[in-house]
Amino acid sequence: MSIKKALKSLTKFEIILWIISILVIIVSYLGQEHSLLNIITSIIGITGVLFLAKAHVLGPMLFVLFAVLYAVISYTFRYYGEAITYLVMDLPISIASIISWIRNPYKDTIEVKINNLNKKQTIVLVISSIIVTIIFYFILKALNTENLYVSTISITTSFIASYLMFYRSRFYGLGYAANDVVLICLWTYASIRDVSYLPMVLCFLMFFINDLYALINWNRMYRKQKIAN
């Protein structure tokens, strides 16, 4: 893994997208109390999303740190579903993804080898998603989680996205984009009650845009790898 090589591989569009994303995040937090942790977390997250879009292992590495910090922020608003999801599910899956990506490089590039889910992996995804949804619904209900149904959907979409990321599926970006939409709804609800959470809405809006780019870029890389093979 070469971080220097990964940085050099960024296109002008990707650099501009990264800079705009960070500026939006920083500006949205200006004047807010206790904003430093939120800014740091959001910048780490958006940078991780960018390198995920590049199919570079630095992406899931940054997501390990993001998962811990985001769980802390979620806990402060009693979004226990988000806190539990990122600590119990996203964190270990991100660690597993690091191992999976390191073991599956694509030739001599910074990219991982993009994979198509086979029938067994697809069936496991469907069944495990249903099980995760049911289990966490009752856990979150017992914890009196804010916005229970939306929080449960967030767990489902997050699990699907993480699963696809672990298996290096070109559709992982679609899973995270769906999760971003749910999170935008969650934090919009939170900001109605406390305007200081509004920056989180803008943060996940930028995540959504970056994840859509990841979907486009992974499909482009997949076609390129398929032709080369």
PDB file of C-alpha atoms in Angstrom:
ATOM      1  CA  MET A   1       0.000   0.000   0.000  1.00  0.00           C
ATOM      2  CA  SER A   2       1.410   3.375  -1.048  1.00  0.00           C
ATOM      3  CA  ILE A   3      -0.339   6.470   0.310  1.00  0.00           C
ATOM      4  CA  LYS A   4       1.897   8.703  -1.793  1.00  0.00           C
ATOM      5  CA  LYS A   5       0.935   6.785  -4.928  1.00  0.00           C
ATOM      6  CA  ALA A   6      -2.739   6.994  -3.964  1.00  0.00           C
ATOM      7  CA  LEU A   7      -2.533  10.774  -3.519  1.00  0.00           C
ATOM      8  CA  LYS A   8      -0.836  11.174  -6.899  1.00  0.00           C
ATOM      9  CA  SER A   9      -3.594   9.140  -8.530  1.00  0.00           C
ATOM     10  CA  LEU A  10      -6.284  11.669  -7.608  1.00  0.00           C
ATOM     11  CA  THR A  11      -7.751  13.400 -10.642  1.00  0.00           C
ATOM     12  CA  LYS A  12      -8.480  17.135 -10.795  1.00  0.00           C
ATOM     13  CA  PHE A  13     -12.186  16.374 -10.447  1.00  0.00           C
ATOM     14  CA  GLU A  14     -11.588  14.247  -7.335  1.00  0.00           C
ATOM     15  CA  ILE A  15      -9.402  16.910  -5.731  1.00  0.00           C
ATOM     16  CA  ILE A  16     -12.016  19.583  -6.427  1.00  0.00           C
ATOM     17  CA  LEU A  17     -14.781  17.346  -5.082  1.00  0.00           C
ATOM     18  CA  TRP A  18     -12.746  16.669  -1.919  1.00  0.00           C
ATOM     19  CA  ILE A  19     -11.959  20.367  -1.365  1.00  0.00           C
ATOM     20  CA  ILE A  20     -15.576  21.446  -1.910  1.00  0.00           C
ATOM     21  CA  SER A  21     -16.787  18.727   0.458  1.00  0.00           C
ATOM     22  CA  ILE A  22     -14.404  19.847   3.200  1.00  0.00           C
ATOM     23  CA  LEU A  23     -15.247  23.537   2.718  1.00  0.00           C
ATOM     24  CA  VAL A  24     -18.971  22.810   2.987  1.00  0.00           C
ATOM     25  CA  ILE A  25     -18.366  20.844   6.181  1.00  0.00           C
ATOM     26  CA  ILE A  26     -16.138  23.492   7.796  1.00  0.00           C
ATOM     27  CA  VAL A  27     -18.398  26.417   6.870  1.00  0.00           C
ATOM     28  CA  SER A  28     -21.473  24.595   8.153  1.00  0.00           C
ATOM     29  CA  TYR A  29     -19.876  24.226  11.585  1.00  0.00           C
ATOM     30  CA  LEU A  30     -18.756  27.863  11.956  1.00  0.00           C
ATOM     31  CA  GLY A  31     -20.187  29.376  15.113  1.00  0.00           C
ATOM     32  CA  GLN A  32     -21.354  26.028  16.477  1.00  0.00           C
ATOM     33  CA  GLU A  33     -20.418  24.866  19.963  1.00  0.00           C
ATOM     34  CA  HIS A  34     -18.525  21.598  20.407  1.00  0.00           C
ATOM     35  CA  SER A  35     -17.931  21.522  16.658  1.00  0.00           C
ATOM     36  CA  LEU A  36     -14.266  20.470  16.586  1.00  0.00           C
ATOM     37  CA  LEU A  37     -14.965  16.738  17.018  1.00  0.00           C
ATOM     38  CA  ASN A  38     -17.741  16.899  14.425  1.00  0.00           C
ATOM     39  CA  ILE A  39     -15.496  18.678  11.902  1.00  0.00           C
ATOM     40  CA  ILE A  40     -12.632  16.219  12.414  1.00  0.00           C
ATOM     41  CA  THR A  41     -14.985  13.243  12.155  1.00  0.00           C
ATOM     42  CA  SER A  42     -16.642  14.574   9.002  1.00  0.00           C
ATOM     43  CA  ILE A  43     -13.311  15.328   7.289  1.00  0.00           C
ATOM     44  CA  ILE A  44     -11.996  11.854   8.115  1.00  0.00           C
ATOM     45  CA  GLY A  45     -15.208  10.342   6.816  1.00  0.00           C
ATOM     46  CA  ILE A  46     -15.329  12.289   3.552  1.00  0.00           C
ATOM     47  CA  THR A  47     -11.646  11.511   2.905  1.00  0.00           C
ATOM     48  CA  GLY A  48     -12.351   7.842   3.537  1.00  0.00           C
ATOM     49  CA  VAL A  49     -15.243   7.950   1.064  1.00  0.00           C
ATOM     50  CA  LEU A  50     -12.937   9.456  -1.574  1.00  0.00           C
ATOM     51  CA  PHE A  51     -10.344   6.697  -1.229  1.00  0.00           C
ATOM     52  CA  LEU A  52     -13.075   4.074  -1.190  1.00  0.00           C
ATOM     53  CA  ALA A  53     -14.156   5.545  -4.523  1.00  0.00           C
ATOM     54  CA  LYS A  54     -10.565   5.048  -5.711  1.00  0.00           C
ATOM     55  CA  ALA A  55     -10.726   1.401  -4.579  1.00  0.00           C
ATOM     56  CA  HIS A  56      -7.735   2.042  -2.317  1.00  0.00           C
ATOM     57  CA  VAL A  57      -7.337   0.259   1.015  1.00  0.00           C
ATOM     58  CA  LEU A  58      -6.806   3.614   2.740  1.00  0.00           C
ATOM     59  CA  GLY A  59     -10.597   4.039   2.434  1.00  0.00           C
ATOM     60  CA  PRO A  60     -11.630   1.298   4.880  1.00  0.00           C
ATOM     61  CA  MET A  61      -8.676   2.239   7.095  1.00  0.00           C
ATOM     62  CA  LEU A  62     -10.064   5.750   7.528  1.00  0.00           C
ATOM     63  CA  PHE A  63     -13.531   4.289   8.047  1.00  0.00           C
ATOM     64  CA  VAL A  64     -12.269   2.426  11.114  1.00  0.00           C
ATOM     65  CA  LEU A  65     -11.443   5.749  12.768  1.00  0.00           C
ATOM     66  CA  PHE A  66     -14.613   7.379  11.435  1.00  0.00           C
ATOM     67  CA  ALA A  67     -16.766   4.599  12.893  1.00  0.00           C
ATOM     68  CA  VAL A  68     -15.464   5.209  16.416  1.00  0.00           C
ATOM     69  CA  LEU A  69     -15.817   8.996  16.284  1.00  0.00           C
ATOM     70  CA  TYR A  70     -19.230   8.952  14.618  1.00  0.00           C
ATOM     71  CA  ALA A  71     -20.513   6.524  17.247  1.00  0.00           C
ATOM     72  CA  VAL A  72     -19.566   9.036  19.953  1.00  0.00           C
ATOM     73  CA  ILE A  73     -21.427  11.845  18.169  1.00  0.00           C
ATOM     74  CA  SER A  74     -24.500   9.647  17.609  1.00  0.00           C
ATOM     75  CA  TYR A  75     -24.582   8.694  21.287  1.00  0.00           C
ATOM     76  CA  THR A  76     -24.901  12.340  22.327  1.00  0.00           C
ATOM     77  CA  PHE A  77     -28.281  12.573  20.560  1.00  0.00           C
ATOM     78  CA  ARG A  78     -29.512   9.180  21.746  1.00  0.00           C
ATOM     79  CA  TYR A  79     -29.211   7.720  18.267  1.00  0.00           C
ATOM     80  CA  TYR A  80     -28.177   4.469  19.866  1.00  0.00           C
ATOM     81  CA  GLY A  81     -28.845   2.611  16.628  1.00  0.00           C
ATOM     82  CA  GLU A  82     -26.169   4.623  14.854  1.00  0.00           C
ATOM     83  CA  ALA A  83     -23.723   4.253  17.748  1.00  0.00           C
ATOM     84  CA  ILE A  84     -24.267   0.495  17.994  1.00  0.00           C
ATOM     85  CA  THR A  85     -24.208   0.035  14.222  1.00  0.00           C
ATOM     86  CA  TYR A  86     -20.858   1.735  13.755  1.00  0.00           C
ATOM     87  CA  LEU A  87     -19.170   0.143  16.768  1.00  0.00           C
ATOM     88  CA  VAL A  88     -20.588  -3.382  16.561  1.00  0.00           C
ATOM     89  CA  MET A  89     -21.066  -3.759  12.810  1.00  0.00           C
ATOM     90  CA  ASP A  90     -19.312  -1.145  10.640  1.00  0.00           C
ATOM     91  CA  LEU A  91     -16.105  -1.072  12.684  1.00  0.00           C
ATOM     92  CA  PRO A  92     -15.373  -4.836  12.531  1.00  0.00           C
ATOM     93  CA  ILE A  93     -16.514  -5.050   8.897  1.00  0.00           C
ATOM     94  CA  SER A  94     -14.177  -2.166   8.001  1.00  0.00           C
ATOM     95  CA  ILE A  95     -11.304  -4.005   9.695  1.00  0.00           C
ATOM     96  CA  ALA A  96     -12.227  -7.188   7.813  1.00  0.00           C
ATOM     97  CA  SER A  97     -12.424  -5.164   4.588  1.00  0.00           C
ATOM     98  CA  ILE A  98      -8.868  -3.920   5.101  1.00  0.00           C
ATOM     99  CA  ILE A  99      -7.652  -7.525   5.215  1.00  0.00           C
ATOM    100  CA  SER A 100      -9.812  -8.510   2.236  1.00  0.00           C
ATOM    101  CA  TRP A 101      -8.645  -5.568   0.114  1.00  0.00           C
ATOM    102  CA  ILE A 102      -4.956  -6.068   0.955  1.00  0.00           C
ATOM    103  CA  ARG A 103      -5.250  -9.712  -0.105  1.00  0.00           C
ATOM    104  CA  ASN A 104      -6.948  -8.843  -3.391  1.00  0.00           C
ATOM    105  CA  PRO A 105      -4.974  -6.112  -5.208  1.00  0.00           C
ATOM    106  CA  TYR A 106      -5.522  -5.566  -8.902  1.00  0.00           C
ATOM    107  CA  LYS A 107      -2.183  -6.249 -10.570  1.00  0.00           C
ATOM    108  CA  ASP A 108       0.318  -3.427  -9.934  1.00  0.00           C
ATOM    109  CA  THR A 109      -2.264  -0.649  -9.446  1.00  0.00           C
ATOM    110  CA  ILE A 110      -3.555   0.977  -6.255  1.00  0.00           C
ATOM    111  CA  GLU A 111      -6.942  -0.587  -6.941  1.00  0.00           C
ATOM    112  CA  VAL A 112      -8.434  -3.716  -5.431  1.00  0.00           C
ATOM    113  CA  LYS A 113      -9.753  -6.430  -7.689  1.00  0.00           C
ATOM    114  CA  ILE A 114     -13.453  -5.688  -8.139  1.00  0.00           C
ATOM    115  CA  ASN A 115     -15.703  -8.656  -7.488  1.00  0.00           C
ATOM    116  CA  ASN A 116     -19.176  -9.783  -8.555  1.00  0.00           C
ATOM    117  CA  LEU A 117     -21.220 -11.419  -5.810  1.00  0.00           C
ATOM    118  CA  ASN A 118     -21.904 -15.065  -6.565  1.00  0.00           C
ATOM    119  CA  LYS A 119     -25.245 -16.734  -5.889  1.00  0.00           C
ATOM    120  CA  LYS A 120     -24.250 -17.932  -2.411  1.00  0.00           C
ATOM    121  CA  GLN A 121     -22.973 -14.496  -1.344  1.00  0.00           C
ATOM    122  CA  THR A 122     -26.171 -12.871  -2.620  1.00  0.00           C
ATOM    123  CA  ILE A 123     -28.386 -15.305  -0.696  1.00  0.00           C
ATOM    124  CA  VAL A 124     -26.332 -14.753   2.469  1.00  0.00           C
ATOM    125  CA  LEU A 125     -26.695 -10.984   2.004  1.00  0.00           C
ATOM    126  CA  VAL A 126     -30.488 -11.179   1.749  1.00  0.00           C
ATOM    127  CA  ILE A 127     -30.958 -13.553   4.684  1.00  0.00           C
ATOM    128  CA  SER A 128     -28.444 -11.827   6.966  1.00  0.00           C
ATOM    129  CA  SER A 129     -29.941  -8.395   6.185  1.00  0.00           C
ATOM    130  CA  ILE A 130     -33.378  -9.621   7.297  1.00  0.00           C
ATOM    131  CA  ILE A 131     -31.940 -11.148  10.474  1.00  0.00           C
ATOM    132  CA  VAL A 132     -29.919  -8.018  11.312  1.00  0.00           C
ATOM    133  CA  THR A 133     -32.961  -5.812  10.769  1.00  0.00           C
ATOM    134  CA  ILE A 134     -35.209  -7.872  13.068  1.00  0.00           C
ATOM    135  CA  ILE A 135     -32.624  -8.235  15.832  1.00  0.00           C
ATOM    136  CA  PHE A 136     -31.643  -4.578  15.887  1.00  0.00           C
ATOM    137  CA  TYR A 137     -35.246  -3.395  15.742  1.00  0.00           C
ATOM    138  CA  PHE A 138     -35.950  -5.006  19.115  1.00  0.00           C
ATOM    139  CA  ILE A 139     -32.612  -3.891  20.551  1.00  0.00           C
ATOM    140  CA  LEU A 140     -33.254  -0.286  19.546  1.00  0.00           C
ATOM    141  CA  LYS A 141     -36.833  -0.451  20.782  1.00  0.00           C
ATOM    142  CA  ALA A 142     -35.627  -1.655  24.175  1.00  0.00           C
ATOM    143  CA  LEU A 143     -33.201   1.279  24.286  1.00  0.00           C
ATOM    144  CA  ASN A 144     -35.972   3.810  23.497  1.00  0.00           C
ATOM    145  CA  THR A 145     -34.049   4.927  20.439  1.00  0.00           C
ATOM    146  CA  GLU A 146     -35.054   8.202  18.815  1.00  0.00           C
ATOM    147  CA  ASN A 147     -36.819   7.766  15.452  1.00  0.00           C
ATOM    148  CA  LEU A 148     -36.943   3.978  15.821  1.00  0.00           C
ATOM    149  CA  TYR A 149     -38.090   2.966  12.338  1.00  0.00           C
ATOM    150  CA  VAL A 150     -35.708   5.232  10.458  1.00  0.00           C
ATOM    151  CA  SER A 151     -32.860   4.156  12.738  1.00  0.00           C
ATOM    152  CA  THR A 152     -33.661   0.520  11.960  1.00  0.00           C
ATOM    153  CA  ILE A 153     -33.647   1.196   8.219  1.00  0.00           C
ATOM    154  CA  SER A 154     -30.297   2.937   8.673  1.00  0.00           C
ATOM    155  CA  ILE A 155     -28.872  -0.238  10.192  1.00  0.00           C
ATOM    156  CA  THR A 156     -30.176  -2.334   7.300  1.00  0.00           C
ATOM    157  CA  THR A 157     -28.739  -0.080   4.592  1.00  0.00           C
ATOM    158  CA  SER A 158     -25.471   0.291   6.485  1.00  0.00           C
ATOM    159  CA  PHE A 159     -25.121  -3.486   6.801  1.00  0.00           C
ATOM    160  CA  ILE A 160     -25.812  -4.007   3.099  1.00  0.00           C
ATOM    161  CA  ALA A 161     -23.280  -1.331   2.139  1.00  0.00           C
ATOM    162  CA  SER A 162     -20.622  -2.755   4.472  1.00  0.00           C
ATOM    163  CA  TYR A 163     -21.227  -6.282   3.183  1.00  0.00           C
ATOM    164  CA  LEU A 164     -20.813  -5.124  -0.411  1.00  0.00           C
ATOM    165  CA  MET A 165     -17.667  -3.192   0.537  1.00  0.00           C
ATOM    166  CA  PHE A 166     -16.154  -6.269   2.184  1.00  0.00           C
ATOM    167  CA  TYR A 167     -16.757  -8.355  -0.936  1.00  0.00           C
ATOM    168  CA  ARG A 168     -15.435  -5.545  -3.156  1.00  0.00           C
ATOM    169  CA  SER A 169     -18.701  -5.249  -5.070  1.00  0.00           C
ATOM    170  CA  ARG A 170     -18.976  -2.421  -7.598  1.00  0.00           C
ATOM    171  CA  PHE A 171     -22.411  -1.638  -6.147  1.00  0.00           C
ATOM    172  CA  TYR A 172     -21.169  -0.848  -2.633  1.00  0.00           C
ATOM    173  CA  GLY A 173     -21.476   2.884  -3.436  1.00  0.00           C
ATOM    174  CA  LEU A 174     -25.187   2.432  -4.106  1.00  0.00           C
ATOM    175  CA  GLY A 175     -25.581   0.849  -0.683  1.00  0.00           C
ATOM    176  CA  TYR A 176     -23.820   3.737   1.043  1.00  0.00           C
ATOM    177  CA  ALA A 177     -25.756   6.304  -1.005  1.00  0.00           C
ATOM    178  CA  ALA A 178     -28.992   4.719   0.227  1.00  0.00           C
ATOM    179  CA  ASN A 179     -27.670   4.832   3.774  1.00  0.00           C
ATOM    180  CA  ASP A 180     -26.739   8.503   3.306  1.00  0.00           C
ATOM    181  CA  VAL A 181     -30.340   9.324   2.391  1.00  0.00           C
ATOM    182  CA  VAL A 182     -31.558   7.665   5.578  1.00  0.00           C
ATOM    183  CA  LEU A 183     -28.960   9.515   7.648  1.00  0.00           C
ATOM    184  CA  ILE A 184     -29.923  12.824   6.065  1.00  0.00           C
ATOM    185  CA  CYS A 185     -33.481  12.146   7.260  1.00  0.00           C
ATOM    186  CA  LEU A 186     -32.276  11.204  10.749  1.00  0.00           C
ATOM    187  CA  TRP A 187     -30.126  14.274  11.230  1.00  0.00           C
ATOM    188  CA  THR A 188     -32.753  16.571   9.685  1.00  0.00           C
ATOM    189  CA  TYR A 189     -35.081  15.385  12.416  1.00  0.00           C
ATOM    190  CA  ALA A 190     -32.370  16.011  14.988  1.00  0.00           C
ATOM    191  CA  SER A 191     -31.648  19.516  13.652  1.00  0.00           C
ATOM    192  CA  ILE A 192     -35.329  20.455  13.922  1.00  0.00           C
ATOM    193  CA  ARG A 193     -35.014  19.905  17.661  1.00  0.00           C
ATOM    194  CA  ASP A 194     -31.484  21.279  17.912  1.00  0.00           C
ATOM    195  CA  VAL A 195     -30.102  23.431  15.073  1.00  0.00           C
ATOM    196  CA  SER A 196     -26.542  22.573  16.078  1.00  0.00           C
ATOM    197  CA  TYR A 197     -27.008  19.207  14.345  1.00  0.00           C
ATOM    198  CA  LEU A 198     -27.756  20.824  10.966  1.00  0.00           C
ATOM    199  CA  PRO A 199     -24.103  20.474   9.842  1.00  0.00           C
ATOM    200  CA  MET A 200     -24.525  16.683  10.048  1.00  0.00           C
ATOM    201  CA  VAL A 201     -27.234  16.969   7.398  1.00  0.00           C
ATOM    202  CA  LEU A 202     -24.833  18.836   5.109  1.00  0.00           C
ATOM    203  CA  CYS A 203     -22.080  16.363   5.959  1.00  0.00           C
ATOM    204  CA  PHE A 204     -24.099  13.373   4.805  1.00  0.00           C
ATOM    205  CA  LEU A 205     -25.311  15.302   1.771  1.00  0.00           C
ATOM    206  CA  MET A 206     -21.659  15.554   0.712  1.00  0.00           C
ATOM    207  CA  PHE A 207     -21.221  11.866   1.560  1.00  0.00           C
ATOM    208  CA  PHE A 208     -24.161  11.127  -0.740  1.00  0.00           C
ATOM    209  CA  ILE A 209     -22.584  13.019  -3.639  1.00  0.00           C
ATOM    210  CA  ASN A 210     -19.231  11.290  -3.091  1.00  0.00           C
ATOM    211  CA  ASP A 211     -20.857   7.848  -2.846  1.00  0.00           C
ATOM    212  CA  LEU A 212     -22.664   8.421  -6.135  1.00  0.00           C
ATOM    213  CA  TYR A 213     -19.286   9.231  -7.652  1.00  0.00           C
ATOM    214  CA  ALA A 214     -17.926   6.006  -6.126  1.00  0.00           C
ATOM    215  CA  LEU A 215     -20.694   4.036  -7.825  1.00  0.00           C
ATOM    216  CA  ILE A 216     -19.804   5.595 -11.189  1.00  0.00           C
ATOM    217  CA  ASN A 217     -16.052   5.174 -10.719  1.00  0.00           C
ATOM    218  CA  TRP A 218     -16.221   1.537  -9.547  1.00  0.00           C
ATOM    219  CA  ASN A 219     -18.342   0.609 -12.562  1.00  0.00           C
ATOM    220  CA  ARG A 220     -15.768   2.324 -14.782  1.00  0.00           C
ATOM    221  CA  MET A 221     -12.911   0.457 -13.099  1.00  0.00           C
ATOM    222  CA  TYR A 222     -14.839  -2.808 -13.291  1.00  0.00           C
ATOM    223  CA  ARG A 223     -15.244  -2.462 -17.064  1.00  0.00           C
ATOM    224  CA  LYS A 224     -11.560  -1.615 -17.395  1.00  0.00           C
ATOM    225  CA  GLN A 225     -10.476  -4.611 -15.309  1.00  0.00           C
ATOM    226  CA  LYS A 226     -12.835  -6.923 -17.176  1.00  0.00           C
ATOM    227  CA  ILE A 227     -11.474  -5.820 -20.559  1.00  0.00           C
ATOM    228  CA  ALA A 228      -7.860  -6.158 -19.361  1.00  0.00           C
ATOM    229  CA  ASN A 229      -8.517  -9.690 -18.171  1.00  0.00           C
TER     230      ASN A 229
END
